[in-house]
Amino acid sequence: MTKLTIISGGIRQPSSTRLLAERLEAAVRADLGASNVQVTSSFVELRPLAHPIMDAMLTGFAAPALEAVFETVAGADAVIAVTPAFNVSYSGLFKSFFDVLPEETLSDMPVLIAATGGTDRHSLVLEHSLRPMFSYLHALVSPTGVYAATDDFGSQQTALSQRIAKAAADFTRLVQACGPHQRRNVFAEELSAMQQLLGNAPGNPT
Amino acid sequence: MTGMQFGIFTVGDVTPDPTTGRAPTEAERIRATVAIAKKAEEVGLDVFATGEHHNPPFVPSSPTTLLGYIAARTERIILSTSTTLITTNDPVKIAEDFTVLQHLSGGRTDVMLGRGNTGPVYPWFGQDIRQAVPLTVEHYGLLRRLWREEVVDWQGTFRTPLQGFTLAPRPLDGVPPFVWHGAIRTPEIAELAAHHGDGFFANHIFWPASHTRRLVQLYRQRFAHYGHGTAAQAIVGLGGQVFMRKNSQDAVREFRPYFDNAPVYGHGPSLEEFTELTPLTVGSPEQVIERTLGFRTYVGDYQRQLFLVDHAGLPLKTVLEQLDLLGAEVVPVLRKEFAVGRPAEVPPAPTHQSLLQAKGASPAVATTPTT
């Protein structure tokens, strides 16, 4: 059983970002299914979380609804993350979510990156914005991402389909190689480091 | 009674009153802080604590100077800190500042140590914030020795060595000030407090109860692990934040602009959401009593409860009115109600007198550094 969490930063209804996310999920689920791996998918929409995300940024802690979403991400074995392109980058909302996601949540997590935009001129947001951010978060970013421009959803559909298939195949190999995701417990790590420090501190009587 | 202590703490912020747009001057804020401390004693509270900051918009950059002045103008209230920076202050200076304060206040002194989370303060005082934890451990180790050993030879990483150093004046009656370790959310400080058998003060305010519960439980468990007593015998303090009027709706209406514009949490969640998720209680004295009595369900029976009442630009007159309500209507009920069902094994809050008695009662114990 592989737990897949799909994060969509789409704002509109209907959303091409969400549409791309759904197609990626379907392709990954099919590929894993072909290897007899069952998939449980959880979709996370960022729009309904916009205010809780900003509150978390301002207060430093997440309200229960957002905390539950963090748990859905942390408990996954693999993540698909899709953003609309805003100003040659991921959207502020997308970035803010990852800014408040607890440290090390995505450590060693296989991540498939994807983005949507008006034209294909900004397809490198994947390489210049998303990949560096997820690398910084210690995720294992799958080599092939998918960028879909508005045109791609029209007559060029087969080309987008091929790109989705390639990305899903690469991602599936990565996810299978990684196996179930081991969650890090930063609280326990900090505590353990402190215990060692106190044990080794010179002149401490106990 | 329980031997529980109730008091207030200030962070010394110089914040505009959002209803007038005017910020107090630094002089006004300092004078107001003294007035607040005196009022706290007048209404029967046990503790006044000040934070420490080294940049605007704050004024408490010399906490023991302030506390010394307040000691001279008061007779009973205990003077403490929230927190004293163990990282960026020289431990020798901390040791000296507080033994002098002990003498001046007749033992009405204890100290809460903290790491400090204002980044630039570290380089201003020649330290590196990335070393905050090892710095805390090393500095506190030296501080303990200075208060307990007459001649100290010491060498470390973050401070120049000491050779044949004697702290003067010695702690009053040979009893160092009781030490609380203050933490907001990370476990290292809970571990440090437990290791030494010192008190643990959970900031508590501005955070969900679950964070505090986890830290205090860790501290209690580790306190027992290190052989200082049972988990129930650990020494716990909590922060709290309140704004009161006789009528609950009046309190909410009056406090809302202060809440909405507050430096720490303003412009974020609503007052209603924030009061649901954190210890902040805005309402009637009865509501404050009920909420405060509920804290022990997740931290256990504890020793010290401090309230933040002067934050976010509240005018002095309003803060003094909060103290009137605390002193007349809230704390007397809390003293009585916290005693109900409190197990006999749970100790009272440590004071100079109780530590002196313990020292006198068993001199052999007093020479091993567990207090």
Coordinates of N, CA, C and O in Angstrom, one line a residue, chain B residues 228-315:
Chain B
H228 N 15.4 13.2 41.0 CA 15.1 14.3 41.8 C 13.8 14.2 42.6 O 13.5 15.1 43.4
G229 N 13.1 13.2 42.3 CA 11.8 13.0 43.0 C 10.8 12.3 42.0 O 11.2 11.9 40.9
T230 N 9.5 12.2 42.4 CA 8.6 11.7 41.4 C 8.2 12.7 40.4 O 8.5 13.9 40.6
A231 N 7.6 12.3 39.4 CA 7.1 13.2 38.3 C 6.2 14.3 38.9 O 6.2 15.4 38.5
A232 N 5.4 13.8 39.9 CA 4.4 14.8 40.5 C 5.1 15.8 41.4 O 4.5 16.8 41.7
Q233 N 6.3 15.5 41.8 CA 7.1 16.4 42.6 C 7.9 17.5 41.9 O 8.6 18.3 42.5
A234 N 7.9 17.4 40.6 CA 8.6 18.4 39.8 C 8.0 19.8 40.0 O 6.9 19.9 40.3
I235 N 8.8 20.8 39.7 CA 8.4 22.2 39.9 C 8.1 22.9 38.6 O 9.0 23.1 37.8
V236 N 6.8 23.1 38.5 CA 6.3 23.6 37.2 C 5.7 25.0 37.3 O 4.9 25.3 38.3
G237 N 6.0 25.9 36.4 CA 5.3 27.2 36.3 C 4.7 27.4 34.9 O 5.1 26.8 33.9
L238 N 3.7 28.2 34.9 CA 3.0 28.4 33.6 C 2.7 29.9 33.4 O 2.4 30.7 34.3
G239 N 2.8 30.3 32.1 CA 2.4 31.7 31.8 C 0.9 31.7 31.5 O 0.3 30.6 31.3
G240 N 0.3 32.8 31.5 CA -1.1 33.0 31.1 C -1.3 34.4 30.6 O -0.5 35.3 30.9
Q241 N -2.4 34.6 29.9 CA -2.7 36.0 29.4 C -4.1 36.3 29.6 O -5.0 35.5 29.1
V242 N -4.5 37.4 30.3 CA -5.9 37.7 30.5 C -6.2 39.1 30.3 O -5.3 40.0 30.4
F243 N -7.5 39.4 29.9 CA -8.0 40.7 30.0 C -9.4 40.6 30.5 O -10.2 39.8 30.0
M244 N -9.7 41.4 31.5 CA -11.0 41.2 32.2 C -11.8 42.5 32.4 O -11.2 43.6 32.6
R245 N -13.1 42.3 32.4 CA -14.0 43.3 32.8 C -15.1 42.5 33.6 O -15.3 41.3 33.3
K246 N -15.8 43.2 34.4 CA -16.9 42.5 35.2 C -17.8 41.8 34.2 O -18.2 40.6 34.4
N247 N -18.1 42.5 33.1 CA -19.0 41.9 32.1 C -18.2 41.4 30.9 O -17.3 42.1 30.4
S248 N -18.4 40.1 30.6 CA -17.6 39.4 29.6 C -17.6 40.1 28.2 O -16.5 40.3 27.6
Q249 N -18.8 40.6 27.8 CA -18.8 41.2 26.5 C -18.1 42.6 26.4 O -17.5 43.0 25.4
D250 N -18.1 43.3 27.6 CA -17.3 44.5 27.7 C -15.8 44.2 27.5 O -15.1 45.0 26.9
A251 N -15.4 43.1 28.1 CA -14.0 42.8 28.0 C -13.6 42.5 26.6 O -12.6 43.0 26.1
V252 N -14.4 41.7 25.9 CA -14.1 41.4 24.5 C -14.1 42.7 23.6 O -13.2 42.9 22.8
R253 N -15.1 43.5 23.8 CA -15.2 44.7 23.0 C -14.0 45.6 23.2 O -13.4 46.2 22.3
E254 N -13.6 45.8 24.5 CA -12.6 46.7 24.8 C -11.2 46.2 24.4 O -10.3 46.9 23.9
F255 N -11.0 44.9 24.5 CA -9.7 44.3 24.2 C -9.5 44.1 22.7 O -8.3 44.0 22.2
R256 N -10.5 44.0 21.9 CA -10.4 43.6 20.5 C -9.4 44.4 19.7 O -8.6 43.9 19.0
P257 N -9.5 45.8 19.8 CA -8.5 46.5 19.0 C -7.1 46.3 19.5 O -6.1 46.3 18.6
Y258 N -6.8 46.0 20.7 CA -5.5 45.7 21.2 C -5.1 44.3 20.7 O -3.9 44.1 20.2
F259 N -6.0 43.4 20.7 CA -5.7 42.1 20.1 C -5.4 42.1 18.6 O -4.4 41.6 18.2
D260 N -6.3 42.8 17.9 CA -6.1 42.9 16.4 C -4.8 43.5 15.9 O -4.4 43.2 14.9
N261 N -4.3 44.4 16.8 CA -3.1 45.1 16.4 C -1.8 44.6 17.1 O -0.8 45.2 17.0
A262 N -2.0 43.6 17.9 CA -0.8 43.2 18.8 C 0.4 42.7 18.0 O 0.2 42.0 17.0
P263 N 1.6 43.1 18.4 CA 2.8 42.7 17.7 C 2.9 41.2 17.4 O 3.3 40.8 16.4
V264 N 2.6 40.4 18.4 CA 2.9 39.0 18.3 C 1.9 38.2 17.5 O 2.2 37.3 16.7
Y265 N 0.6 38.5 17.6 CA -0.4 37.7 17.0 C -1.5 38.5 16.2 O -2.4 38.0 15.7
G266 N -1.3 39.8 16.2 CA -2.2 40.7 15.5 C -2.3 40.4 14.0 O -1.3 39.9 13.4
H267 N -3.4 40.8 13.4 CA -3.6 40.7 11.9 C -3.7 39.2 11.5 O -3.6 39.0 10.3
G268 N -3.8 38.3 12.4 CA -3.9 36.9 12.0 C -5.3 36.4 12.4 O -6.3 36.9 11.9
P269 N -5.3 35.4 13.2 CA -6.6 34.8 13.6 C -7.5 35.8 14.4 O -6.9 36.8 14.9
S270 N -8.8 35.6 14.4 CA -9.6 36.5 15.2 C -9.4 36.2 16.7 O -8.9 35.2 17.1
L271 N -9.9 37.2 17.5 CA -9.8 37.1 19.0 C -10.5 35.8 19.4 O -10.0 35.0 20.3
E272 N -11.6 35.5 18.8 CA -12.4 34.3 19.2 C -11.6 33.0 18.9 O -11.5 32.1 19.7
E273 N -11.0 33.0 17.7 CA -10.2 31.8 17.3 C -9.0 31.6 18.3 O -8.7 30.5 18.7
F274 N -8.4 32.7 18.5 CA -7.1 32.7 19.3 C -7.4 32.3 20.7 O -6.6 31.5 21.3
T275 N -8.5 32.8 21.3 CA -8.8 32.4 22.7 C -9.2 31.0 22.8 O -9.1 30.3 23.8
E276 N -9.7 30.4 21.7 CA -10.1 29.0 21.7 C -8.8 28.1 21.6 O -8.7 27.1 22.3
L277 N -7.9 28.6 20.9 CA -6.7 27.7 20.6 C -5.5 27.9 21.6 O -4.7 27.1 21.7
T278 N -5.5 29.0 22.3 CA -4.4 29.3 23.2 C -5.0 29.7 24.6 O -6.2 29.9 24.7
P279 N -4.1 29.8 25.6 CA -4.6 30.2 26.9 C -5.2 31.6 27.1 O -5.7 31.9 28.1
L280 N -5.0 32.4 26.1 CA -5.6 33.8 26.2 C -7.0 33.7 26.7 O -7.9 33.1 26.0
T281 N -7.4 34.4 27.7 CA -8.8 34.5 28.2 C -9.2 35.9 28.3 O -8.6 36.7 29.0
V282 N -10.2 36.3 27.5 CA -10.8 37.6 27.5 C -12.2 37.5 28.0 O -13.0 37.0 27.3
G283 N -12.5 38.1 29.1 CA -13.9 38.0 29.6 C -14.0 38.4 31.1 O -13.3 39.3 31.5
S284 N -14.8 37.7 31.8 CA -15.1 38.1 33.2 C -14.1 37.4 34.1 O -13.5 36.4 33.7
P285 N -14.0 37.9 35.3 CA -13.1 37.2 36.3 C -13.5 35.7 36.5 O -12.6 34.9 36.6
E286 N -14.8 35.4 36.5 CA -15.2 34.0 36.6 C -14.6 33.2 35.5 O -14.2 32.0 35.7
Q287 N -14.7 33.7 34.3 CA -14.1 33.0 33.2 C -12.6 32.7 33.3 O -12.1 31.6 32.9
V288 N -11.9 33.7 33.8 CA -10.5 33.6 34.0 C -10.2 32.5 35.1 O -9.3 31.7 34.9
I289 N -11.0 32.5 36.1 CA -10.8 31.5 37.2 C -11.0 30.1 36.6 O -10.2 29.2 36.8
E290 N -12.1 30.0 35.9 CA -12.4 28.6 35.3 C -11.3 28.2 34.4 O -10.9 27.0 34.4
R291 N -10.9 29.0 33.5 CA -9.9 28.7 32.5 C -8.6 28.3 33.2 O -8.0 27.3 32.8
T292 N -8.2 29.1 34.1 CA -6.9 28.9 34.8 C -6.9 27.6 35.6 O -6.0 26.8 35.6
L293 N -8.1 27.3 36.3 CA -8.2 26.1 37.0 C -8.0 24.9 36.1 O -7.7 23.8 36.5
G294 N -8.4 25.1 34.8 CA -8.3 24.0 33.9 C -6.9 23.6 33.4 O -6.7 22.5 32.8
F295 N -6.0 24.5 33.6 CA -4.6 24.2 33.1 C -4.0 23.0 33.7 O -3.3 22.2 33.1
R296 N -4.4 22.7 35.0 CA -3.7 21.6 35.6 C -4.2 20.2 35.0 O -3.5 19.2 35.3
T297 N -5.3 20.2 34.3 CA -5.7 19.0 33.6 C -4.6 18.5 32.6 O -4.6 17.3 32.4
Y298 N -3.8 19.4 32.1 CA -2.8 18.9 31.2 C -1.4 19.2 31.6 O -0.5 18.7 31.0
V299 N -1.2 19.9 32.7 CA 0.2 20.0 33.2 C 0.4 19.4 34.6 O 1.5 19.3 35.1
G300 N -0.7 19.0 35.2 CA -0.6 18.5 36.6 C -0.7 19.6 37.6 O -0.8 20.8 37.2
D301 N -0.6 19.3 38.8 CA -0.6 20.3 39.9 C 0.7 21.0 39.8 O 1.8 20.4 39.8
Y302 N 0.7 22.4 39.8 CA 1.9 23.1 39.6 C 2.1 24.2 40.6 O 1.4 24.3 41.6
Q303 N 3.2 24.9 40.5 CA 3.7 25.7 41.6 C 3.6 27.3 41.4 O 3.5 28.0 42.3
R304 N 3.6 27.7 40.1 CA 3.6 29.1 39.9 C 2.8 29.5 38.6 O 2.9 28.8 37.6
Q305 N 1.9 30.5 38.8 CA 1.1 30.9 37.6 C 1.4 32.4 37.5 O 1.0 33.2 38.4
L306 N 2.0 32.8 36.3 CA 2.2 34.2 36.1 C 1.3 34.7 34.9 O 1.1 33.9 33.9
F307 N 0.7 35.9 35.0 CA -0.1 36.4 34.0 C 0.5 37.6 33.3 O 1.2 38.4 33.9
L308 N 0.3 37.6 32.0 CA 0.7 38.8 31.2 C -0.5 39.7 31.1 O -1.5 39.3 30.6
V309 N -0.3 40.9 31.6 CA -1.5 41.9 31.6 C -1.2 43.2 31.1 O -2.1 44.0 30.9
D310 N 0.1 43.5 30.7 CA 0.5 44.8 30.3 C 0.9 44.9 28.8 O 1.6 45.8 28.4
H311 N 0.5 43.9 28.0 CA 1.0 43.7 26.7 C 0.2 44.5 25.7 O -0.9 45.0 26.0
A312 N 0.7 44.8 24.5 CA -0.1 45.2 23.3 C -0.5 46.7 23.4 O -1.5 47.1 22.7
G313 N 0.1 47.5 24.3 CA -0.2 48.9 24.3 C -1.3 49.3 25.2 O -1.9 50.4 25.1
L314 N -1.7 48.4 26.1 CA -2.8 48.8 27.1 C -2.3 50.0 27.9 O -1.2 50.0 28.4
P315 N -3.2 50.9 28.2 CA -2.8 52.1 29.0 C -2.6 51.6 30.5 O -3.2 50.7 30.9

